[in-house]
Short mmCIF file of C-alpha atoms and ligand atoms in Angstrom, two decimals:
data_model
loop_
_atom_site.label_atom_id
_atom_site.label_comp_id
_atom_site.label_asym_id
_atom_site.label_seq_id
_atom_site.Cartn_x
_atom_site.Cartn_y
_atom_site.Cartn_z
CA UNK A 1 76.92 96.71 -201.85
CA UNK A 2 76.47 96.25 -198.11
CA UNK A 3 79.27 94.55 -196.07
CA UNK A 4 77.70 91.54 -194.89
CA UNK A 5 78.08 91.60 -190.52
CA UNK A 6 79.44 88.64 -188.61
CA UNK A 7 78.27 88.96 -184.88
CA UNK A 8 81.27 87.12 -182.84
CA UNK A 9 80.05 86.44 -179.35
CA UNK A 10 83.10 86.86 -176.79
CA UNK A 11 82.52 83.31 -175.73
CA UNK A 12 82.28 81.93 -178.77
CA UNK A 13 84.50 78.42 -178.53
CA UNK A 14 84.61 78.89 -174.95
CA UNK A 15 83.65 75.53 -172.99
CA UNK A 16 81.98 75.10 -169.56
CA UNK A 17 80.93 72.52 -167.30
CA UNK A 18 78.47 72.59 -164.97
CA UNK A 19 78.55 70.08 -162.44
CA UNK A 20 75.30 70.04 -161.06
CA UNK A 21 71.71 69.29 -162.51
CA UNK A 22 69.20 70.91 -159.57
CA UNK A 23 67.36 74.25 -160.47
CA UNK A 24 70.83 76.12 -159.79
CA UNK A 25 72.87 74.00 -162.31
CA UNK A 26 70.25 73.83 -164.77
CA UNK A 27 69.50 77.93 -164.85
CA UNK A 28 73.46 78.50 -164.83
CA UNK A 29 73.85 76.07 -167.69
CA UNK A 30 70.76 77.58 -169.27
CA UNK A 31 71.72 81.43 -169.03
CA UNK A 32 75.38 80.66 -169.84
CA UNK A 33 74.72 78.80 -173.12
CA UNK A 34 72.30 81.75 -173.95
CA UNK A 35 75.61 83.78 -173.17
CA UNK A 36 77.03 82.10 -175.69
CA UNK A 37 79.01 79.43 -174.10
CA UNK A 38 79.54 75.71 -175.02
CA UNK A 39 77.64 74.23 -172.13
CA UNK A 40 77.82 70.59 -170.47
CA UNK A 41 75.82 69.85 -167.62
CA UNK A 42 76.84 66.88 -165.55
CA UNK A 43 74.25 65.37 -163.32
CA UNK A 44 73.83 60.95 -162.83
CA UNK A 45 70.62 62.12 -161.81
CA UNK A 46 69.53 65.92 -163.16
CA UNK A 47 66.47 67.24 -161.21
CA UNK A 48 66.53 64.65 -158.01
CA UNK A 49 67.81 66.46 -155.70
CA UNK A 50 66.61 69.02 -153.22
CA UNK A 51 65.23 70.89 -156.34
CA UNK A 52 62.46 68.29 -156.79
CA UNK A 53 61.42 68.26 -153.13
CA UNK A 54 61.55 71.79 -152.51
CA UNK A 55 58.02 73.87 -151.50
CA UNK A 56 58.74 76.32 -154.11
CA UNK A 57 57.49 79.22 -151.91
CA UNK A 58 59.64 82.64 -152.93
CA UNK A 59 59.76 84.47 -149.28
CA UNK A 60 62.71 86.70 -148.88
CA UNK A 61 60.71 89.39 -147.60
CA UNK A 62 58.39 87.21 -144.58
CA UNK A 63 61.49 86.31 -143.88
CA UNK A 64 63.52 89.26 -143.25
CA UNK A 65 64.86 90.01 -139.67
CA UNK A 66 66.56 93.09 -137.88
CA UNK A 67 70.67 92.46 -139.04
CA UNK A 68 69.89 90.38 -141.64
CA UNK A 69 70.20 93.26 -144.27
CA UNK A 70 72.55 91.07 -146.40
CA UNK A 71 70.45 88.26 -146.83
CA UNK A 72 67.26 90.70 -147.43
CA UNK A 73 68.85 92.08 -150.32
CA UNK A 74 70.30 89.29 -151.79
CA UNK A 75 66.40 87.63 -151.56
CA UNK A 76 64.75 90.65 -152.87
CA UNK A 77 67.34 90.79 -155.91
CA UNK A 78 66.22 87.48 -157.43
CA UNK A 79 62.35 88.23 -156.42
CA UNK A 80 62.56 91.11 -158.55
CA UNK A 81 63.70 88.89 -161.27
CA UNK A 82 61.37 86.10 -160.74
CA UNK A 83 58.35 87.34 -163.13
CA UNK A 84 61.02 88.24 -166.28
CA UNK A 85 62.71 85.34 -165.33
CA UNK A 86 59.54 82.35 -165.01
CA UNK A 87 57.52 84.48 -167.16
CA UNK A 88 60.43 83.38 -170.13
CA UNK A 89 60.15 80.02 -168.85
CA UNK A 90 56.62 79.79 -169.06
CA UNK A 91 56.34 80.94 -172.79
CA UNK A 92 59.17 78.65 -173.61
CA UNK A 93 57.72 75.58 -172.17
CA UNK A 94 54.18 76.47 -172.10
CA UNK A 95 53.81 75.35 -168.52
CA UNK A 96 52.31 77.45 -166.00
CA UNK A 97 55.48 77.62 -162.64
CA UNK A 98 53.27 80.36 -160.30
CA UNK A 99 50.80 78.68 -158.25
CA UNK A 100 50.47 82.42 -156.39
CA UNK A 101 51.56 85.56 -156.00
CA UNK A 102 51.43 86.57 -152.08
CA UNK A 103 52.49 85.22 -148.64
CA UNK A 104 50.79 85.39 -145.73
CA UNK A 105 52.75 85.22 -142.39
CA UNK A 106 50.06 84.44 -139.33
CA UNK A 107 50.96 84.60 -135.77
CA UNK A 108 49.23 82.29 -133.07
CA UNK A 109 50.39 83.81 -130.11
CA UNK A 110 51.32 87.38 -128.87
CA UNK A 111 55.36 86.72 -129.22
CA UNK A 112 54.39 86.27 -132.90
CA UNK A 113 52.45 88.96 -133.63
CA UNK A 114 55.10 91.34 -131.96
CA UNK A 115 57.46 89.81 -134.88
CA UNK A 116 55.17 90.48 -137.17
CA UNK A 117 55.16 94.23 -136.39
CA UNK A 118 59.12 93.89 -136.39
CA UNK A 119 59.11 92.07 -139.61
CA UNK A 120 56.84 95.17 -141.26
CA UNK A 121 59.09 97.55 -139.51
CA UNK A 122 62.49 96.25 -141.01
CA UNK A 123 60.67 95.94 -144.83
CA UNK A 124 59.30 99.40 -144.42
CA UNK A 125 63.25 101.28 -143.62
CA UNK A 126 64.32 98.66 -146.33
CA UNK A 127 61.39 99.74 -148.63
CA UNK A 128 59.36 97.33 -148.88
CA UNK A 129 55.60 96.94 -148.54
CA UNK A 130 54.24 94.48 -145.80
CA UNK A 131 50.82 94.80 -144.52
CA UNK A 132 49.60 93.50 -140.64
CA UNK A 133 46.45 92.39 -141.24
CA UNK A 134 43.83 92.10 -138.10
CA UNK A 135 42.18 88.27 -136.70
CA UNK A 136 39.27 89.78 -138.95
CA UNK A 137 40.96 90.77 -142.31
CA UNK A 138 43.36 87.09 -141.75
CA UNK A 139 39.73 85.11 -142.14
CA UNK A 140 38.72 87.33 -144.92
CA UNK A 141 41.79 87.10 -146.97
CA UNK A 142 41.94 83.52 -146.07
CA UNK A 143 38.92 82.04 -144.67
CA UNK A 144 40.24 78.50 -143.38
CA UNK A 145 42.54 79.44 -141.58
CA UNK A 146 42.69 78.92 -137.59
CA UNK A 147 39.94 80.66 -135.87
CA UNK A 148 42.94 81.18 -133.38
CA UNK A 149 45.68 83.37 -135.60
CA UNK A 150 46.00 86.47 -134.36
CA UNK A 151 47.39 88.50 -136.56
CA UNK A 152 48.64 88.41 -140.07
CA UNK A 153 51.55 89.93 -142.52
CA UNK A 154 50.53 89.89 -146.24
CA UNK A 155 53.88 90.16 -148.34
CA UNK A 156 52.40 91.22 -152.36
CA UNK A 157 54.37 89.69 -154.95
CA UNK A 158 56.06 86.66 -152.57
CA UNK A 159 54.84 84.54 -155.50
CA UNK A 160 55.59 80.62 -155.23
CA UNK A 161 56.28 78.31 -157.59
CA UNK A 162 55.81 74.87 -158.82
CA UNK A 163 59.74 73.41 -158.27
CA UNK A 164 58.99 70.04 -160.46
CA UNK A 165 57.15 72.16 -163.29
CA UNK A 166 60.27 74.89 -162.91
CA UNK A 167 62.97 71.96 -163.31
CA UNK A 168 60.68 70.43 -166.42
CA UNK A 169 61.09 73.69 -168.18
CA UNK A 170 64.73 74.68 -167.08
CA UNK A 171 65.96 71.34 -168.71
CA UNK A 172 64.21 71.86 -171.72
CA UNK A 173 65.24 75.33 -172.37
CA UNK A 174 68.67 74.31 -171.47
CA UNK A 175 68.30 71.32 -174.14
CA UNK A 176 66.64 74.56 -176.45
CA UNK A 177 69.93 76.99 -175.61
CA UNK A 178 72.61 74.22 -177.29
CA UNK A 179 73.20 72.53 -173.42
CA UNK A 180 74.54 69.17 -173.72
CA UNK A 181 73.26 66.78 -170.38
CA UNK A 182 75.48 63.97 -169.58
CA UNK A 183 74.19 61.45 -166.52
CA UNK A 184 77.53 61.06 -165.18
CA UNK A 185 78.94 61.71 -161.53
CA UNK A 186 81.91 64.14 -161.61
CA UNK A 187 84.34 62.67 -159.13
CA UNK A 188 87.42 65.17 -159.91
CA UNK A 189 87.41 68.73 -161.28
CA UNK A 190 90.32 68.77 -162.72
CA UNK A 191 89.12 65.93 -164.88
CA UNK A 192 87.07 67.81 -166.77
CA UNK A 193 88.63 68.54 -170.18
CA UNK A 194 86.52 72.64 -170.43
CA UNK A 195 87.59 75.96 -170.36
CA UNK A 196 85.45 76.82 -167.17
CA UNK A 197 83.20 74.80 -164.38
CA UNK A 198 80.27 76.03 -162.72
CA UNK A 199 80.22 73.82 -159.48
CA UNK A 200 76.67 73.71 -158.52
CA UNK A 201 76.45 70.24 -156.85
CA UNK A 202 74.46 71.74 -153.63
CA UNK A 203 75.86 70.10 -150.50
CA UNK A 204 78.10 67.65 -152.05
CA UNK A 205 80.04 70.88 -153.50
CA UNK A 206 82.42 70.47 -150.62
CA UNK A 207 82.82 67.44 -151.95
CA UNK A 208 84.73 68.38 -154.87
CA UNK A 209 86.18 71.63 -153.88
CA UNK A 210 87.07 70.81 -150.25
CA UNK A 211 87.00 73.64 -147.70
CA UNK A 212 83.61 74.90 -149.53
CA UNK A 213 81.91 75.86 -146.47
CA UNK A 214 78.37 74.34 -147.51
CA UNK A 215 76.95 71.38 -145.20
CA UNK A 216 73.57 69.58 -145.63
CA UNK A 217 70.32 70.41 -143.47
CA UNK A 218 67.54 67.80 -144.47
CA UNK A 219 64.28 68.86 -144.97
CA UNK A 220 61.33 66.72 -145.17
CA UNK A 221 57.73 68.18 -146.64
CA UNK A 222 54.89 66.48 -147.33
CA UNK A 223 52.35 66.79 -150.77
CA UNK A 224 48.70 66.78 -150.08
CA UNK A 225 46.00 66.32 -153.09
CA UNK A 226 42.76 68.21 -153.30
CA UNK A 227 40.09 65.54 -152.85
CA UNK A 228 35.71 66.69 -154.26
CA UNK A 229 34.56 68.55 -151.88
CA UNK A 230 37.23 69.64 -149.54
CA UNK A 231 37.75 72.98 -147.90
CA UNK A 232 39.24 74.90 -150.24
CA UNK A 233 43.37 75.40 -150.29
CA UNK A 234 44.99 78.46 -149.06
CA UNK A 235 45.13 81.20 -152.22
CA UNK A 236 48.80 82.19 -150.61
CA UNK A 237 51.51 80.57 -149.39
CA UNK A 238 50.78 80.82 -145.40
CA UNK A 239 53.39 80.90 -143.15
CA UNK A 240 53.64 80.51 -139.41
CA UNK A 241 55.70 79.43 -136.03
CA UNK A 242 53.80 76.31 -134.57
CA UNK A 243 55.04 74.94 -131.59
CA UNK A 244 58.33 76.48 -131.95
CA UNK A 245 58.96 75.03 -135.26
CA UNK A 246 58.27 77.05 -138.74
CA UNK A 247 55.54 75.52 -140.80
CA UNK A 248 54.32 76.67 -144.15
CA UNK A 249 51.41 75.98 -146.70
CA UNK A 250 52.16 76.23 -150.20
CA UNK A 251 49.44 76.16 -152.80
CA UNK A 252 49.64 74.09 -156.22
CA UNK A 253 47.03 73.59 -158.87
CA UNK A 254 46.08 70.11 -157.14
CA UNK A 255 46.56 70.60 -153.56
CA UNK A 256 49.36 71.94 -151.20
CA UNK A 257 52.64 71.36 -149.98
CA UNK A 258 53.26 71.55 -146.20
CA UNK A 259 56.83 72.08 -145.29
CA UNK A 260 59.21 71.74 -143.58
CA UNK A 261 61.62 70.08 -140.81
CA UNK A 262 65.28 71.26 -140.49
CA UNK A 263 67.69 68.88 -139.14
CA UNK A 264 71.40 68.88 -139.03
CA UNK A 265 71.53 65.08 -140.26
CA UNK A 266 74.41 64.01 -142.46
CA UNK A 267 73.24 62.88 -146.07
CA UNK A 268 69.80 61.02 -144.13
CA UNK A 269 67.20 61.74 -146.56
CA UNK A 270 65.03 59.21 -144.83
CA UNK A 271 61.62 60.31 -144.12
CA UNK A 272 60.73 59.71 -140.56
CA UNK A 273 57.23 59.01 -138.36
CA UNK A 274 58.20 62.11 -135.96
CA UNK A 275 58.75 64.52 -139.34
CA UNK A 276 55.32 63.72 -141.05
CA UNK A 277 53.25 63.69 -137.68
CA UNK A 278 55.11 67.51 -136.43
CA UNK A 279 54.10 68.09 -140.07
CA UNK A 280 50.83 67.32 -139.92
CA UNK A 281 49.83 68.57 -136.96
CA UNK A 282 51.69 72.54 -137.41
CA UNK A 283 49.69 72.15 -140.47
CA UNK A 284 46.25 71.28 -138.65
CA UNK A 285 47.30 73.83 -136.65
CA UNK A 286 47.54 76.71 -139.28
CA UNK A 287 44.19 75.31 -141.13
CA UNK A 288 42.10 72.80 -139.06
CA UNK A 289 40.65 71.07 -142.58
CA UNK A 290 43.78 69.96 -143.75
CA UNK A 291 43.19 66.30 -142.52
CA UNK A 292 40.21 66.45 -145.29
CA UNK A 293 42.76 65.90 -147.87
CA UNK A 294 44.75 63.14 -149.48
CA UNK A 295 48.29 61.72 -148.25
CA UNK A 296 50.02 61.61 -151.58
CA UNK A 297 53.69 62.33 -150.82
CA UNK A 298 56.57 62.39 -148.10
CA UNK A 299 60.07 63.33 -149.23
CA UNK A 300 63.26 64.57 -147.47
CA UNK A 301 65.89 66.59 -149.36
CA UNK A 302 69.22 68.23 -148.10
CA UNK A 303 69.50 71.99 -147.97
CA UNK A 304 72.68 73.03 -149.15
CA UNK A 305 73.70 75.72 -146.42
CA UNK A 306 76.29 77.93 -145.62
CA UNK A 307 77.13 79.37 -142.35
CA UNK A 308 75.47 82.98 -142.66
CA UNK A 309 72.82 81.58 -144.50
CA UNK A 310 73.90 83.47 -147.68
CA UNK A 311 74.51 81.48 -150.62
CA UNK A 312 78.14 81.02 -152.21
CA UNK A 313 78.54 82.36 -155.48
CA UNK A 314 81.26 83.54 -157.65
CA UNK A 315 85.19 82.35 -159.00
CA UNK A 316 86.85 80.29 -156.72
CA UNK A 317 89.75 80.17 -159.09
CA UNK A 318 90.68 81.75 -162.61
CA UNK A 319 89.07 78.32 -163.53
CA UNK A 320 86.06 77.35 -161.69
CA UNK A 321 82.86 79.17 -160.65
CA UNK A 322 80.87 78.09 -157.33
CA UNK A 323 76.79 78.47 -157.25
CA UNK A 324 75.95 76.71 -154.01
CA UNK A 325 75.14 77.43 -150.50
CA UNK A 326 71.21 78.63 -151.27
CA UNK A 327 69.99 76.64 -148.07
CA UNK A 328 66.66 77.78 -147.69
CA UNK A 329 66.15 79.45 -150.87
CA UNK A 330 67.46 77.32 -153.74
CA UNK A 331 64.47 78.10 -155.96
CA UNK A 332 63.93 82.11 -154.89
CA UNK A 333 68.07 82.61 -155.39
CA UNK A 334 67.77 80.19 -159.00
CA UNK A 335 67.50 83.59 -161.13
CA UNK A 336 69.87 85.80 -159.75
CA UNK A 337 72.15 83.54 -159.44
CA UNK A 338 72.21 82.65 -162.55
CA UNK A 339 73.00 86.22 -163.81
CA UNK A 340 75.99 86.01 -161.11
CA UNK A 341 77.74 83.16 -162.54
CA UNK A 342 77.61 84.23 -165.99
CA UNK A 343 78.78 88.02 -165.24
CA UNK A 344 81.68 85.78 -163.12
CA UNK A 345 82.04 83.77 -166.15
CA UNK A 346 82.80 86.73 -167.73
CA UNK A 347 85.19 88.42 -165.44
CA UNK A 348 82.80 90.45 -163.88
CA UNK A 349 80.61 90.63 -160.50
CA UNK A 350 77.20 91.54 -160.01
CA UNK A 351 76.79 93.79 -157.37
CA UNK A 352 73.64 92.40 -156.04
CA UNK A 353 75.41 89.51 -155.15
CA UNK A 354 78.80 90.60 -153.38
CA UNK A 355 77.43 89.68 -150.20
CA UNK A 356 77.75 85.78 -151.63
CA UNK A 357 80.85 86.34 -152.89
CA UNK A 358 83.47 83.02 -151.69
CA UNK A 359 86.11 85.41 -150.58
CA UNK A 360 83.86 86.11 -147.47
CA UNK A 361 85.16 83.02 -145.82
CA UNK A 362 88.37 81.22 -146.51
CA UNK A 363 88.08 78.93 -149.35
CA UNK A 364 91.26 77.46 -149.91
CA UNK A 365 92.51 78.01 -153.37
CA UNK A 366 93.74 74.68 -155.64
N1 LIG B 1 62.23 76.48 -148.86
C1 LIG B 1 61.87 76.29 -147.52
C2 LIG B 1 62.54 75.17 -146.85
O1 LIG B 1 63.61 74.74 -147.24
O2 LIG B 1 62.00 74.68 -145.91
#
């Protein structure tokens, strides 16, 4: 007669809330209940927040820079897990999150182009692949584009996705995994009656855990809609420096998202004249057709950033977990950080992440 096997998970009982319902709260709650905790994910408003404004573009690579090792690696840990990760999204929710696969990085003058080769130098020691691509190959990779770009870097595999199809499927494979969403604002940690908390409230973090050294930068992007007949969209996110300021084109299924400002503005998610016209024109200046197509959205969000630019992630006490700090890269750090606060969850760290751990700055203890 065979003995009949009762598989205990290690958290089984365990409770945890997550304060927090943008694509970092969501994926923690998600991962963690698949980890076999009880999971409640607080959130007035899950999805709202800088999550749902957010470009979606995954870049850690076009973005790398001499010195910034760190943040490289940190990027290039959760790109790796992006296709595992959205690919198990995508079969769960049968929506497609990848809108494409590769970034393109253009330079309009000769200061950018010398980045560029400094950008494909730094991947190359860290190895990874970039490619500098001449005026010519820029046109034929992407044909409206600027007759004026220079020079380009094509990144393989800095995929983007579609942030408002990515938080559709996160909630309902949270909802899927046992997580229990209550709309309610979390004024007071120590209110809550769980084992464990996952703070993961973006810039209002410091909020609740005071000291947190995350402050708001507000971003505002704009959504522009295919209309018949215009040129056709960029097949890659494109990326450049126009007039000083970084601009960026990021493809979606009905048009493209243009992104972004960066102002250090308090909680002012306002969107402003001056934002949408710099918009518009680094974007006319990147592809001259853009104008062709409709003006269907302008949105500000607030960047949860940290000083180094590295997110915050990991225990904070024997009690509470932080996830915060992304800036930048909310949706490109959502899978790897999602693995980090479940192995901290645990007791343990992942060593991809140390360079977010808390302890690099001093977070006062409660
Ligand atoms: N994800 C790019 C930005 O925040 O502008």
């Amino acid at each position: 007669m065979g003995s009949e096997v009762i598989v205990m998970h290690s958290n089984s009982g365990a409770t945890v809330s997550v304060v927090g319902g943008g694509v970092i709260g969501l994926a923690c709650a998600w991962r963690a209940a698949q980890a076999g905790w009880h999971v409640t994910l607080h959130d007035p408003a899950v999805g709202s927040g800088a999550s749902h404004v957010a470009g979606g573009m995954l870049a850690p690579l076009s973005e790398g820079w001499p010195g910034e090792e760190a943040a490289l690696a940190v990027g290039a840990a959760s790109l790796d897990r992006w296709p595992g990760f959205g690919g198990e999204l995508e079969r769960a929710s049968g929506l497609s999150l990848f809108t494409t696969t590769d970034s393109l990085t253009v330079a309009l003058d000769a200061a950018d182009a010398e980045d560029l080769h400094t950008i494909a130098e730094f991947l190359g020691r860290a190895g990874r692949t970039a490619r500098v691509l001449t005026r010519r190959e820029v046109r034929e990779h992407e044909p409206m584009l600027a007759r004026g770009i220079r020079l380009g870097l094509l990144t393989d595999g800095e995929s983007a996705v579609d942030n408002r199809a990515l938080l559709t499927a996160l909630r309902g494979a949270a909802a899927d995994a046992g997580v229990e969403i209550r709309g309610e604002q979390v004024a007071d940690l120590d209110a809550l009656e769980s084992d464990r908390v996952v703070l993961a409230a973006g810039h209002a973090s410091a909020r609740l855990w005071p000291g947190l050294q995350v402050r708001p930068v507000k971003g505002e992007i704009l959504r522009l809609r295919a209309r018949p007949g215009v040129t056709p969209a960029p097949t890659r996110t494109v990326r450049g420096v126009v007039h000083g300021r970084p601009a960026y084109l990021v493809p979606r299924a009905d048009g493209i998202v243009v992104g972004a400002t960066q102002l250090e503005a308090g909680e002012d998610t306002q969107v402003t004249v001056a934002g949408v016209r710099d918009l518009v024109a680094d974007a006319e200046a990147l592809m001259p057709a853009i104008g062709e197509y409709e003006f269907h959205e302008a949105a500000a969000g607030l960047r949860p950033c940290s000083p180094d630019n590295i997110p915050i992630v990991g225990a904070v006490s024997d009690r509470v977990v932080v996830a915060t700090g992304h800036g930048r890269n909310g949706i490109l750090m959502t899978p790897v950080t999602a693995d980090a606060v479940v192995a901290a969850l645990a007791g343990d760290e992942l060593p991809e992440m140390a360079p977010a751990s808390p302890t690099r700055f001093a977070v006062p203890a409660r």
